[in-house]
Amino acid sequence: MENPVRKSLLMWLFLSPLVVVILFPFAVMVSTAVKPRVEVLMYPPSWFPSEIRLQNFIDMWQATRLGPAVMNSLLVSIAATVLCLLVAIPAAYAAARMEFTGRKLFRQFLLVTQMLSPIVLVLGIFRLMAKMGFVDQLPALVLAYVAFNLAFSVWMLQAYFQTIPKELEEAATLDGASTLQRMRLIFLPLAAPAIGITAVFIFIYCWNEFVLAMTLLRSPEKSTLTLQTFSLVGGRYQVEWDHVMAATLVASVPVAAIFALLQRSLVSGLTVGAVK
């Protein structure tokens, strides 16, 4: 019988190069964020700071106007997540429960849309928003994020909705419940885990998105977190790397915390409905 401890050690031995490659950028980010500026500019660079300078985060927050950018990202991400779910839940319910002409074609269309890169559609989205007068407006970003996440959300939700027994709704129908009552009192409470996981995926996409924000927004006061962080590097004669890395760390912590806390749920959410 194989020793489980030996097997575990061998697995970690084989995985260690991959772990080092993945963690190396994060180690550089954290190290640079807490170094004194003199050590950041040193050549050759030192790997470990002589002192941990947390004042860098306070200086960065005041010098880079990161606070308004965090609020903009938070507002846009929450608004896009809520609006996307309001549209995706009824669409996913119809795809999972109702028979209609073109139902199979509709599901295939949802998959095909996931193969398109957002960059391909950026020019068309910009022209559309310009015609609507939405350029340099946060609602334009919300609508764009909803459009890009809607197909994914419908696909994930309808896969989970199919696993909920129809008999529960049929029993409610016999008791005189309407379609809206069945959804509100029976269906949505049972589907809450899938809705929560889908909301997390949408929020993370909106929080990390950069290309659409750079295309649609112009004013510095309307910049999102990713756009404001990029402005610390792009077009600068001198880059303050301690501020850049501190801002990047602030932007990464919420997403990393969500993944760490909901790792099992996120993985199961991606595979939900795959096995019946």
Short mmCIF file of C-alpha atoms in Angstrom, two decimals, residues 8 16 21 25 37 39 41 43 57 75 100 110 123 151 166-167 189 228 236 243 248 250 257:
data_model
loop_
_atom_site.label_atom_id
_atom_site.label_comp_id
_atom_site.label_asym_id
_atom_site.label_seq_id
_atom_site.Cartn_x
_atom_site.Cartn_y
_atom_site.Cartn_z
CA SER A 8 1.81 14.06 -1.08
CA SER A 16 6.85 23.42 -6.75
CA VAL A 21 6.33 30.79 -11.23
CA PRO A 25 4.97 38.24 -9.50
CA ARG A 37 11.55 54.43 -2.20
CA GLU A 39 15.52 50.78 -2.18
CA LEU A 41 15.32 52.78 -7.18
CA TYR A 43 20.29 48.80 -8.93
CA PHE A 57 -0.05 52.77 1.15
CA LEU A 75 -20.63 51.11 -8.06
CA PHE A 100 -40.35 27.13 -27.53
CA LEU A 110 -25.08 31.34 -25.87
CA LEU A 123 -15.02 49.62 -31.79
CA ALA A 151 -24.79 34.99 -22.14
CA LYS A 166 -40.12 19.97 -11.82
CA GLU A 167 -42.39 18.16 -9.38
CA PRO A 189 -34.76 30.04 -2.92
CA GLN A 228 -6.44 54.62 -12.39
CA ARG A 236 4.73 58.99 -17.12
CA HIS A 243 2.86 53.56 -5.54
CA THR A 248 -2.00 46.94 -7.56
CA VAL A 250 -5.06 47.11 -3.08
CA ALA A 257 -10.11 37.17 -0.79
#
